Short mmCIF file of C-alpha atoms and ligand atoms in Angstrom, two decimals:
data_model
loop_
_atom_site.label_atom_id
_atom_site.label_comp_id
_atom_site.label_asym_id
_atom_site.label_seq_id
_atom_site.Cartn_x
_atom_site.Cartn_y
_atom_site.Cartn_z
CA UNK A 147 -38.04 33.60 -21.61
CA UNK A 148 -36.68 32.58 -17.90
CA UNK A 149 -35.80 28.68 -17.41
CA UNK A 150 -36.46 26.49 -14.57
CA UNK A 151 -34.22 25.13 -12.31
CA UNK A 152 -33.82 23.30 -9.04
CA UNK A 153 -30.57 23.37 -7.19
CA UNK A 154 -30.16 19.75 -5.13
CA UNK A 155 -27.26 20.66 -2.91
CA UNK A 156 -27.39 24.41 -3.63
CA UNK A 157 -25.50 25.04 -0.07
CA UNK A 158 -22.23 23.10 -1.48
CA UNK A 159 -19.37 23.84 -3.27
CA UNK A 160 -20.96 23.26 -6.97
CA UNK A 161 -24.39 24.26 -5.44
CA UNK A 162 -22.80 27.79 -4.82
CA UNK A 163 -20.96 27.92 -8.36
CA UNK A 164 -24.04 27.12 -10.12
CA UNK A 165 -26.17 30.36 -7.72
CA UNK A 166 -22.44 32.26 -8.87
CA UNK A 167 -23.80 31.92 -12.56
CA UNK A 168 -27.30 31.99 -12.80
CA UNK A 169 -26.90 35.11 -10.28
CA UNK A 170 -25.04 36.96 -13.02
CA UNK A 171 -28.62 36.72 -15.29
CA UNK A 172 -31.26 36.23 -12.97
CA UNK A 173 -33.99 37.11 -15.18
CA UNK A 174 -32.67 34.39 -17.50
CA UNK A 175 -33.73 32.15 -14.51
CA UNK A 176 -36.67 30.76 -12.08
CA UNK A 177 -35.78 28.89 -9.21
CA UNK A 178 -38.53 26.32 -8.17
CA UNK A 179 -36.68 24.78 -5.43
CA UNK A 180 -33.35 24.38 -3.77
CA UNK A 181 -32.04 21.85 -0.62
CA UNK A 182 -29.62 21.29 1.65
CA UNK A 183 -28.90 18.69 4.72
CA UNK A 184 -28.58 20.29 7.81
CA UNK A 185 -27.65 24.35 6.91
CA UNK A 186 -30.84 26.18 7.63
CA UNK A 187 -28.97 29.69 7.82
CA UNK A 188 -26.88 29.44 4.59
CA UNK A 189 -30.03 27.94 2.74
CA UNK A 190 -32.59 30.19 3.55
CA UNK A 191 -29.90 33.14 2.66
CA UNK A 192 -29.49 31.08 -0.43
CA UNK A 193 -33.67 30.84 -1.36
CA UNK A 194 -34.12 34.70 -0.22
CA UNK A 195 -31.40 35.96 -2.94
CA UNK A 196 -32.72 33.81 -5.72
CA UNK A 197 -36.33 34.02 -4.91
CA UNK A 198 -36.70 30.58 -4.75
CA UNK A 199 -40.02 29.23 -4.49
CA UNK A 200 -39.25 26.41 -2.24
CA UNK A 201 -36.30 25.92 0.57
CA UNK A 202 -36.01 21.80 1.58
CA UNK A 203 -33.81 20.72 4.17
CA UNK A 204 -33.07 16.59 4.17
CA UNK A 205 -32.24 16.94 8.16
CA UNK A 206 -35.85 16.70 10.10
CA UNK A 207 -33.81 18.25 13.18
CA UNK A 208 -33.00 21.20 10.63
CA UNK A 209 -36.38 22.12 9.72
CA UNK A 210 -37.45 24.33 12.99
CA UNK A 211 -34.12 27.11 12.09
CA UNK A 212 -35.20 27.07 8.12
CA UNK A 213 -38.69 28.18 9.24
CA UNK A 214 -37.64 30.41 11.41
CA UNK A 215 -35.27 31.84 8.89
CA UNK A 216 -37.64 32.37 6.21
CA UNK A 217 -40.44 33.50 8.08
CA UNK A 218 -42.28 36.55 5.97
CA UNK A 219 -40.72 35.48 2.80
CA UNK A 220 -43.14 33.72 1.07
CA UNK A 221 -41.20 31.02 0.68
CA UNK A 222 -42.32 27.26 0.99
CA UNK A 223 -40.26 25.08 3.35
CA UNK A 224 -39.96 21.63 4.09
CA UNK A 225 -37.73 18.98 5.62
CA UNK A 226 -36.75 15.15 5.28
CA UNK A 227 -36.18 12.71 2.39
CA UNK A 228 -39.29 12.53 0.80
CA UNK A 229 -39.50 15.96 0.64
CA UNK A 230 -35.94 16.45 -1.64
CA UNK A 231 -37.54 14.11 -3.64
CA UNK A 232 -40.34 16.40 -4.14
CA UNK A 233 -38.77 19.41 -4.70
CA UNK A 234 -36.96 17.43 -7.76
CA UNK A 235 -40.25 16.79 -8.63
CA UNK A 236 -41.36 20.27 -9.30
CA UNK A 237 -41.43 21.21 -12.93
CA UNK A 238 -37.76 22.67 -13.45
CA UNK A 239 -36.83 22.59 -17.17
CA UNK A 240 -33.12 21.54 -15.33
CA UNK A 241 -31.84 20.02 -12.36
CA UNK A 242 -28.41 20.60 -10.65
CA UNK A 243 -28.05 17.37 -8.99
CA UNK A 244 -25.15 18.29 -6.18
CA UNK A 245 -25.88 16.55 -3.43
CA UNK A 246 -22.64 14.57 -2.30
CA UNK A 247 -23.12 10.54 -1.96
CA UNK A 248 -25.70 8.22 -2.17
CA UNK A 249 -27.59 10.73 -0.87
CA UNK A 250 -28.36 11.77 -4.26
CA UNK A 251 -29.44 9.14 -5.96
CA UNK A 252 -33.61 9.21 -4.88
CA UNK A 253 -34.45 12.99 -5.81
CA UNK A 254 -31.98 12.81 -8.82
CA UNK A 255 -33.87 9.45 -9.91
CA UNK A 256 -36.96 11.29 -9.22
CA UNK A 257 -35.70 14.31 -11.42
CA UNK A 258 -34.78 11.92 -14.46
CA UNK A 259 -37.66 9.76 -14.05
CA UNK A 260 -40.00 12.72 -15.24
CA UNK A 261 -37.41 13.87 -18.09
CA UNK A 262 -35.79 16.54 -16.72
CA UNK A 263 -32.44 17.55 -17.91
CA UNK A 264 -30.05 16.49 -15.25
CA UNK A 265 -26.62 18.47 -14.69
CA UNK A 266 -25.43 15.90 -13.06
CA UNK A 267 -22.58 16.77 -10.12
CA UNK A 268 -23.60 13.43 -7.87
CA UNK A 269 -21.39 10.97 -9.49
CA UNK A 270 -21.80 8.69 -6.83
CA UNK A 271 -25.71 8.30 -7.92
CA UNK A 272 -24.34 6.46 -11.09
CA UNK A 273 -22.13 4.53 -9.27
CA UNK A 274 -24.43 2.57 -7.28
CA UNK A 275 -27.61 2.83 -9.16
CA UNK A 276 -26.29 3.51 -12.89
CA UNK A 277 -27.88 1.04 -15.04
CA UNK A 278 -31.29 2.18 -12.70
CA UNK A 279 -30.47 5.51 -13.80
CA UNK A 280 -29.93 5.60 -17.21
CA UNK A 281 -32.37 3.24 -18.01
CA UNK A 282 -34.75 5.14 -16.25
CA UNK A 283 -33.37 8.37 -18.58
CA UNK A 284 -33.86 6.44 -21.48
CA UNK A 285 -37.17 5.87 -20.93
CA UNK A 286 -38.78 9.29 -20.25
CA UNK A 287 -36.39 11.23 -22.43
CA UNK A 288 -34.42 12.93 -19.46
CA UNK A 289 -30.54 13.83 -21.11
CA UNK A 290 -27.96 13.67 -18.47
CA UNK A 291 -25.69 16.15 -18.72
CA UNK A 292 -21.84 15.46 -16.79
CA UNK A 293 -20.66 18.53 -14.45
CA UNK A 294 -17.95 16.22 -13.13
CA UNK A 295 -15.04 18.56 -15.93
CA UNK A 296 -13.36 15.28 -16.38
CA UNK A 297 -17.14 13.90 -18.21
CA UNK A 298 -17.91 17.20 -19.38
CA UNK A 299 -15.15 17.79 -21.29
CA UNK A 300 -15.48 13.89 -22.66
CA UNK A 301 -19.28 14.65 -23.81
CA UNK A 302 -18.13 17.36 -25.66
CA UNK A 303 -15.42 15.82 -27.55
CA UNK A 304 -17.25 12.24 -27.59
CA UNK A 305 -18.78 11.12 -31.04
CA UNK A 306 -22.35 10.51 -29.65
CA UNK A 307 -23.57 9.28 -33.12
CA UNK A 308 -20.38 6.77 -34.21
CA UNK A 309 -18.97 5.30 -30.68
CA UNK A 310 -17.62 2.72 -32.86
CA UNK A 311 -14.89 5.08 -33.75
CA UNK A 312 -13.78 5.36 -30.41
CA UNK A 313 -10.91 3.48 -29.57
CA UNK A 314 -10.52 4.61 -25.96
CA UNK A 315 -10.97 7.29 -23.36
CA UNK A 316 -9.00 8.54 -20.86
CA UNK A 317 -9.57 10.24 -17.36
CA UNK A 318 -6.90 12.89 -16.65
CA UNK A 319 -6.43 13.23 -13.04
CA UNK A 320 -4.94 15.66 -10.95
CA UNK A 321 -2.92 13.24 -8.36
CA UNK A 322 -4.59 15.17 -5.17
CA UNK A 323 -2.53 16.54 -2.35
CA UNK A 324 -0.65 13.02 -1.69
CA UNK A 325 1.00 12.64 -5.52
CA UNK A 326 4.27 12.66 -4.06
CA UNK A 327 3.85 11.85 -0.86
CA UNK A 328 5.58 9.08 0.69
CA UNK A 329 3.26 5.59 2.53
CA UNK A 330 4.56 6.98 6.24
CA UNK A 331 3.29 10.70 4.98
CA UNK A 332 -0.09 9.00 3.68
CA UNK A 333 -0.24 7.10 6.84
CA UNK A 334 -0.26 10.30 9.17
CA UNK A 335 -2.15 12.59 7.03
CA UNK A 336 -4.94 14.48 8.69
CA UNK A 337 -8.43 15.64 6.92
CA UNK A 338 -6.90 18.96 6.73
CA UNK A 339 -3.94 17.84 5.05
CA UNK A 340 -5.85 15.41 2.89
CA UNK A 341 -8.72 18.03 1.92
CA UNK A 342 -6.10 20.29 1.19
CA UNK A 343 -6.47 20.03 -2.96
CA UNK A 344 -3.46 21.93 -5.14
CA UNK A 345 -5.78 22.85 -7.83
CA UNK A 346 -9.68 21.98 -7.06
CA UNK A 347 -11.31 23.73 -4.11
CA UNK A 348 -13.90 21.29 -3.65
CA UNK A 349 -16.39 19.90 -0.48
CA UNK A 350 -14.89 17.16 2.29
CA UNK A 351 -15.60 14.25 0.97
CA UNK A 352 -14.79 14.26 -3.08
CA UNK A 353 -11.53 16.16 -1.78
CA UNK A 354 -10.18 13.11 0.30
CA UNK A 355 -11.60 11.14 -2.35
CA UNK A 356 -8.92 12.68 -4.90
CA UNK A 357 -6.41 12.27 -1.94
CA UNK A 358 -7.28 8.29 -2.34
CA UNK A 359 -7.98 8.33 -5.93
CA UNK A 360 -10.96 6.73 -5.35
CA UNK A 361 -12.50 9.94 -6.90
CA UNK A 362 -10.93 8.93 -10.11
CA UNK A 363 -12.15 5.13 -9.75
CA UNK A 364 -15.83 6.42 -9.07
CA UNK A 365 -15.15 8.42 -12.13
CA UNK A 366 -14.27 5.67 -14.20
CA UNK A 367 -17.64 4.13 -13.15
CA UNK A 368 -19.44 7.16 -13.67
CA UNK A 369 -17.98 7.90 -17.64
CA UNK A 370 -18.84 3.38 -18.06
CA UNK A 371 -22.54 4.71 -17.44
CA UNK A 372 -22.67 7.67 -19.23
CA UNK A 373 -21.14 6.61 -21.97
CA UNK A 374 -20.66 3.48 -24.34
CA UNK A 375 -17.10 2.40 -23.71
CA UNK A 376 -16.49 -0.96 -21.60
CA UNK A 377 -13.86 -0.93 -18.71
CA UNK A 378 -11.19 -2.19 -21.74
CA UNK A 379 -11.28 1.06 -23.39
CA UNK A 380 -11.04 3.28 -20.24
CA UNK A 381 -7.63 4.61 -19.26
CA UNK A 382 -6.39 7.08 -16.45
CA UNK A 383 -3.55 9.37 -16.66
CA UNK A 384 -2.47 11.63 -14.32
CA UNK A 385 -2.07 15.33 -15.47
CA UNK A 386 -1.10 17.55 -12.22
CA UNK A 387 -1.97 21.04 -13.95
CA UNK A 388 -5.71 19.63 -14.20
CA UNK A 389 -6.16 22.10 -17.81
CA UNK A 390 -6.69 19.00 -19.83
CA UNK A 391 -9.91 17.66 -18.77
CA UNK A 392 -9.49 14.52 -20.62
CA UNK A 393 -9.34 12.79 -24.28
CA UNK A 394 -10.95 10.66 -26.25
CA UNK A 395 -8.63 8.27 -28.52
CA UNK A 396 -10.25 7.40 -32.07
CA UNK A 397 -9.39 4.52 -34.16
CA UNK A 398 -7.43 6.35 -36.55
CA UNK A 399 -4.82 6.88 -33.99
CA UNK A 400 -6.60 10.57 -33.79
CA UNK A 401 -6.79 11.72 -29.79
CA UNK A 402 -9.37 14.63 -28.74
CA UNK A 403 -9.23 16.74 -25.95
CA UNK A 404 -10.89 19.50 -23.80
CA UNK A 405 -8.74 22.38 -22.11
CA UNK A 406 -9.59 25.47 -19.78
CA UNK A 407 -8.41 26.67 -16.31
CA UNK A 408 -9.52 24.35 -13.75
CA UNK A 409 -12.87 26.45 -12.48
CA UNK A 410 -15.95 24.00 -12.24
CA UNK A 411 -18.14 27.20 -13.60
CA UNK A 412 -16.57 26.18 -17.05
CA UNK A 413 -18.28 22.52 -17.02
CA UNK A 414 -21.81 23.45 -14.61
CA UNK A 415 -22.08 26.78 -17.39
CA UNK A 416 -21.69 23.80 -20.28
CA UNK A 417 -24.65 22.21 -18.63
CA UNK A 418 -26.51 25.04 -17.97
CA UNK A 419 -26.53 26.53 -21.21
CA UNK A 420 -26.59 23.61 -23.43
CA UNK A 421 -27.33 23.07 -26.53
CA UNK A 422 -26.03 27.04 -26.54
CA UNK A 423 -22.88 28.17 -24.75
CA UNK A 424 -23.04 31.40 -22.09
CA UNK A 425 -20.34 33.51 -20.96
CA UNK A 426 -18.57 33.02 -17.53
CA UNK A 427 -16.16 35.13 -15.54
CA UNK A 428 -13.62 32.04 -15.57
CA UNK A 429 -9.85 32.79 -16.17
CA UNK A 430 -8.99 32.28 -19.91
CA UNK A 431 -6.59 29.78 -20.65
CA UNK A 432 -3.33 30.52 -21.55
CA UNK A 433 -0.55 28.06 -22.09
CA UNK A 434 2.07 29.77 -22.90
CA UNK A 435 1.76 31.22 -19.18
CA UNK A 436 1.71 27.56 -17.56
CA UNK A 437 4.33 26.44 -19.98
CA UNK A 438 4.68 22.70 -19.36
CA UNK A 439 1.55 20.35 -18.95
CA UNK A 440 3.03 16.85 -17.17
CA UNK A 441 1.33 13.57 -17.69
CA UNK A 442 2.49 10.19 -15.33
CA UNK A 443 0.82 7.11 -14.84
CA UNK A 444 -0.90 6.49 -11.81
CA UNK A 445 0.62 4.78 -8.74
CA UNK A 446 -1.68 1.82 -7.71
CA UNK A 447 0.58 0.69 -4.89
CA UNK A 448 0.17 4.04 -3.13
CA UNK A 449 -3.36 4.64 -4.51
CA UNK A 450 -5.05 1.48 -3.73
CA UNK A 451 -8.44 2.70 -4.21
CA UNK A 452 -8.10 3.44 -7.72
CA UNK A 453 -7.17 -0.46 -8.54
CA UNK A 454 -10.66 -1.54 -6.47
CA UNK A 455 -12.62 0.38 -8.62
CA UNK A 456 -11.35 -0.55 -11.46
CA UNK A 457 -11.72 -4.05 -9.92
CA UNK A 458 -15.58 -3.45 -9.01
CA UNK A 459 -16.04 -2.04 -12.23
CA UNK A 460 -15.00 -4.75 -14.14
CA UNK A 461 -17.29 -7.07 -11.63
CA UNK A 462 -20.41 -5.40 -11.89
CA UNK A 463 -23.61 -6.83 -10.09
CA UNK A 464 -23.58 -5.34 -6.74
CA UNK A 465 -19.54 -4.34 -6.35
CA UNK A 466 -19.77 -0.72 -7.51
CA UNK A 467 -22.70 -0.02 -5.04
CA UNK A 468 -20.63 -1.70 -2.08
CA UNK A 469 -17.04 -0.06 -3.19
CA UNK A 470 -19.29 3.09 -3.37
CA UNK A 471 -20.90 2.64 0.62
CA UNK A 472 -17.72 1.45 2.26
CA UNK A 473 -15.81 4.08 0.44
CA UNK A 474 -18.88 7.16 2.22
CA UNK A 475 -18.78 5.60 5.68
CA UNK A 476 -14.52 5.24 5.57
CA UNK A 477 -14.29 8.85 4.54
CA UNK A 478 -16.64 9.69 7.33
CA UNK A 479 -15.17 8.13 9.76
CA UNK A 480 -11.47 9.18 8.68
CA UNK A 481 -12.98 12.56 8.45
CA UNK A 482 -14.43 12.45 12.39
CA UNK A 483 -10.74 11.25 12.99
CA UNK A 484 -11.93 8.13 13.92
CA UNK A 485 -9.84 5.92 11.18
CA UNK A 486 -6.44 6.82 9.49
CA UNK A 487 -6.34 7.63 5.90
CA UNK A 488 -4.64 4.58 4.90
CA UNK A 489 -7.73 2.41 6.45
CA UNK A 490 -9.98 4.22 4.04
CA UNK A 491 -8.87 2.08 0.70
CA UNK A 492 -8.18 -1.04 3.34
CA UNK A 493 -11.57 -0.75 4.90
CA UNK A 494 -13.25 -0.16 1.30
CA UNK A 495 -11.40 -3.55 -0.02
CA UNK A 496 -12.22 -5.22 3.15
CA UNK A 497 -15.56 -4.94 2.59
CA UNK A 498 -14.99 -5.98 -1.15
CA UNK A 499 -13.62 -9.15 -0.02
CA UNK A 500 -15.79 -10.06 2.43
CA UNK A 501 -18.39 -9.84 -0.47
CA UNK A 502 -16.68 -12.27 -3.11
CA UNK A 503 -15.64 -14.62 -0.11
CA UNK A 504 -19.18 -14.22 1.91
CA UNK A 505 -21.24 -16.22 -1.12
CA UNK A 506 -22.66 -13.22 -2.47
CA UNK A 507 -23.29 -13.28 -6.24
CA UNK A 508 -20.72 -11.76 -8.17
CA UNK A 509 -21.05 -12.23 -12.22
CA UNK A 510 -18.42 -13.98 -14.19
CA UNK A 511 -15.53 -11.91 -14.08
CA UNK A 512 -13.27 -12.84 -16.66
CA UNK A 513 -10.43 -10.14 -15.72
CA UNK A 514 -9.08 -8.09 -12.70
CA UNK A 515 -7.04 -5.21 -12.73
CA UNK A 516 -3.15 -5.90 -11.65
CA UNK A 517 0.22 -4.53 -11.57
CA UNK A 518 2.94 -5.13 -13.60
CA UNK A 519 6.71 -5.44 -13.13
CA UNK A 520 6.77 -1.69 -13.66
CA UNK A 521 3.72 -0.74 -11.74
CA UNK A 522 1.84 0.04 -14.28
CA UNK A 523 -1.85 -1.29 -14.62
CA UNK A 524 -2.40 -4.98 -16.38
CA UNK A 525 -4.92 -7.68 -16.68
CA UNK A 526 -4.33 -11.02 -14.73
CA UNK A 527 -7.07 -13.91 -15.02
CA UNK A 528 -9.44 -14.15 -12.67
CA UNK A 529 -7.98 -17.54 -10.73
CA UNK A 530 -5.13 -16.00 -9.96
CA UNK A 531 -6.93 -13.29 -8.44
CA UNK A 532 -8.09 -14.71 -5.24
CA UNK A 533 -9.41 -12.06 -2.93
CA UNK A 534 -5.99 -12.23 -1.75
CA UNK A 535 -5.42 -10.22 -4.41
CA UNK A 536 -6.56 -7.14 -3.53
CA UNK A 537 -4.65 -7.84 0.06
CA UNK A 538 -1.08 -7.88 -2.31
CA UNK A 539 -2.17 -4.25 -3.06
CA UNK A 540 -2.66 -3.27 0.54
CA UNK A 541 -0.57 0.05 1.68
CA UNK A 542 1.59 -1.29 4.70
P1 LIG B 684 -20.25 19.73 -0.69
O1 LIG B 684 -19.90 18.91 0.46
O2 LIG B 684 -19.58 21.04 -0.88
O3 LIG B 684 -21.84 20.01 -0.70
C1 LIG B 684 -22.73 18.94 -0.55
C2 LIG B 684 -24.16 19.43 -0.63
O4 LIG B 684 -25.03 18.31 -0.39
C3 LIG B 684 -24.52 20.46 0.43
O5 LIG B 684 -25.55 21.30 -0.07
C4 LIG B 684 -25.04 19.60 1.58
O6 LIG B 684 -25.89 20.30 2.48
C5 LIG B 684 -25.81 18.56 0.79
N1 LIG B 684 -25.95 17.29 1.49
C6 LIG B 684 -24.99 16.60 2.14
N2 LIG B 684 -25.47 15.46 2.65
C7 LIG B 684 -26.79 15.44 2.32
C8 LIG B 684 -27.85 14.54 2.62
N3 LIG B 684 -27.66 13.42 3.33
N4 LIG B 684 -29.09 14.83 2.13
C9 LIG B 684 -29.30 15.96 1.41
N5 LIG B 684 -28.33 16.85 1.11
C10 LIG B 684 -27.09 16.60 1.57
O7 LIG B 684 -20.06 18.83 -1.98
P2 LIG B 684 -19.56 19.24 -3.45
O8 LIG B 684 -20.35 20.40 -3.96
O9 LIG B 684 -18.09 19.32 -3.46
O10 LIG B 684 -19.94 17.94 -4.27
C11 LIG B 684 -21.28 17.63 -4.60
C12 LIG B 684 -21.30 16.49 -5.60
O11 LIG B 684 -20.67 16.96 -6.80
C13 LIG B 684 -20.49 15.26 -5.16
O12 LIG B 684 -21.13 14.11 -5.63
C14 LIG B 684 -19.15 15.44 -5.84
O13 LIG B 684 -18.51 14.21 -6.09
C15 LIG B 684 -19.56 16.11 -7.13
N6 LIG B 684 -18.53 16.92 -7.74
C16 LIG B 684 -18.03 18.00 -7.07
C17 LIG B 684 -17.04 18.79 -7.63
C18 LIG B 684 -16.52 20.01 -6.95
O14 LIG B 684 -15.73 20.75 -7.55
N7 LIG B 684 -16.89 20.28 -5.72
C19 LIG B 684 -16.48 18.45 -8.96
C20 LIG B 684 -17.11 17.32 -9.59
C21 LIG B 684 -18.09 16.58 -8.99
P3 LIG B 684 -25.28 20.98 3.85
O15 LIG B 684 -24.50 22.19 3.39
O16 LIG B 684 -26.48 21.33 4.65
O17 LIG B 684 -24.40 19.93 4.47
#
């Protein structure tokens, strides 16, 4: 018997590794709907090979080319916001939730809120909405599935039914293109050079977000939600060779973790098949070929961005969704070349700051991520952490 699925962001990196799967057994699978933004020509080539029953660009100005493009096919098409909500309405037993930024977060509520199982890709939905969302999961039954391979691997490795005998979990992170780069080589990096991942080929704006690191701070946002560890027990370690996809420390000392080659088909096939596992065409694993795995902490002078999410996590309220918007328009606009990639994690803590200075209600916040002597993460009280602060961290 065929499943159902809707592909939110099907024209996108993930989007097109999820069609690379279920294309390798499509009578395993229906496709009620899938969506882009603004590409009518790569969507509509996209709904004609999967037989799609419904093509949805978010772009009104969009719509005219999609028609156009399907015309004959017998395919439904439609345009706008309230429209990717609807196709994430449609009755797909799963939804690949891949749209990238906040973006996201109304058809994937709209998927959860009628209990669909969610793969979810869109981190950045949990980021700014997460207690919204998994409340809202809780209550109709949806299960939320991580494709992000760091969360993936975490869920399967995770003891769902005794979180009390987890001591701690820890992100693994690949360092991006700018691990060893020096400030004045950060300073003058261009998109190309900053979307220009070692090991991940990934879209625009989650690639200069693991140039940042703020990819790893929305991550440790993203595993607070989907999981029941507080900030306290969340840890990041950088692992260039990205095969270790995280751990998961128990309280016997005992540490868990998930391997395989770095190919996103591994986690979205998890998803996809679960409870059951499929078959992929990813490259088997084999350490004795790679040799040496590396693990170093990560650098919070260079990699501001990291520290502000840890410091909006810790906050709560409101400071996740903010660190979250600042962080989409910066990346824009250092994308259009209009800002430098250092002003991406300054703009993003500017806009922090103006927040805690501004009035705004921020809950007691008992702690705030710091540095110590050594660089290496710590916890300072909160009066010495003026919004200064986060100015000390700056990248000059
Ligand atoms: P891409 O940029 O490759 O693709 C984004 C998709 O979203 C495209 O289909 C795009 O359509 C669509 N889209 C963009 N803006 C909007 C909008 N305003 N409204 C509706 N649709 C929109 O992104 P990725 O596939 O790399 O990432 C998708 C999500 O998955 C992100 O949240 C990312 O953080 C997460 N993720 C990605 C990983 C990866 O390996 N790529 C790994 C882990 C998580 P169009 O083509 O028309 O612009």
């Amino acid at each position: 018997m065929s499943r159902g699925i809707t592909i939110l962001g099907a024209t996108g990196s993930v989007g097109q590794s999820t069609l690379d799967l279920i294309g390798r057994a499509p009578d395993d699978w229906h496709v009620h709907a899938v969506t882009a933004n603004t590409d009518a020509v790569a969507l509509a080539a996209i709904a004609r090979a999967c037989n799609a029953e419904l093509a949805v660009v978010g772009d009104h100005g969009a719509y005219q080319d999609l028609k156009a493009a399907l015309s004959g096919s017998g395919i439904a098409v439609a345009s706008g916001k309230a429209a990717l909500v609807e196709a994430a309405e449609r009755p797909a037993d799963i939804v690949m939730s891949a749209i990238v930024g906040a973006a996201g977060l109304a058809p994937t509520l709209a998927a959860v809120r009628r209990g669909a199982v969610i793969a979810l890709a869109n981190k950045e939905s949990l980021v700014c909405a997460g207690d919204i969302v998994t409340a809202a999961a809780r209550q109709s039954g949806a299960r939320l599935l991580p494709v992000d391979s760091e969360h993936n691997a975490i869920y399967q490795i995770f003891d769902h039914d005794h979180p009390e005998r987890v001591a701690r979990v820890i992100l693994t992170a690949s360092g991006g293109p700018f691990r060893k780069a020096s400030v004045e080589a950060m300073r003058a990096a261009t998109p190309g050079q900053a979307c220009n991942h070692p090991v991940w080929s990934m879209g625009a704006k989650i690639s200069v977000d693991s140039a940042t690191m703020m990819n790893k701070g929305l991550e440790l946002i993203e595993a607070h939600h989907l999981f029941p560890v507080s900030a306290d027990q969340l840890g990041v370690i950088v692992h260039p060779q990205s095969v270790v996809h995280s751990f998961v420390e128990y309280i016997d000392g005992s540490v868990l973790a998930q391997l395989g080659t770095p190919d996103m088909r591994t986690p979205i096939a998890y998803t996809l098949a679960h409870p059951e596992r499929m078959a992929t065409p990813c490259k088997r694993l084999n350490l004795a070929e790679i040799g040496k795995l590396e693990f170093e902490e990560p650098d919070l002078e260079r990699f501001p961005a990291l520290g502000l999410a840890w410091d909006a996590l810790r906050t709560g309220g409101a400071m996740p969704t903010a660190l979250n918007a600042a962080n989409e328009v910066a990346v824009a606009a250092f994308l259009a070349g209009e800002i430098g990639f250092l002003d991406i994690a300054a703009l993003v803590r500017d806009v922090l700051d103006a927040l805690d200075g501004g009035g705004h209600h921020v809950p007691h916040r008992p702690h705030r991520a710091g540095l110590d002597d050594h660089g290496r993460p710590r916890l300072v009280p909160l009066q010495r952490a003026a919004p200064r602060d986060r100015r000390a961290r700056r990248v000059h």
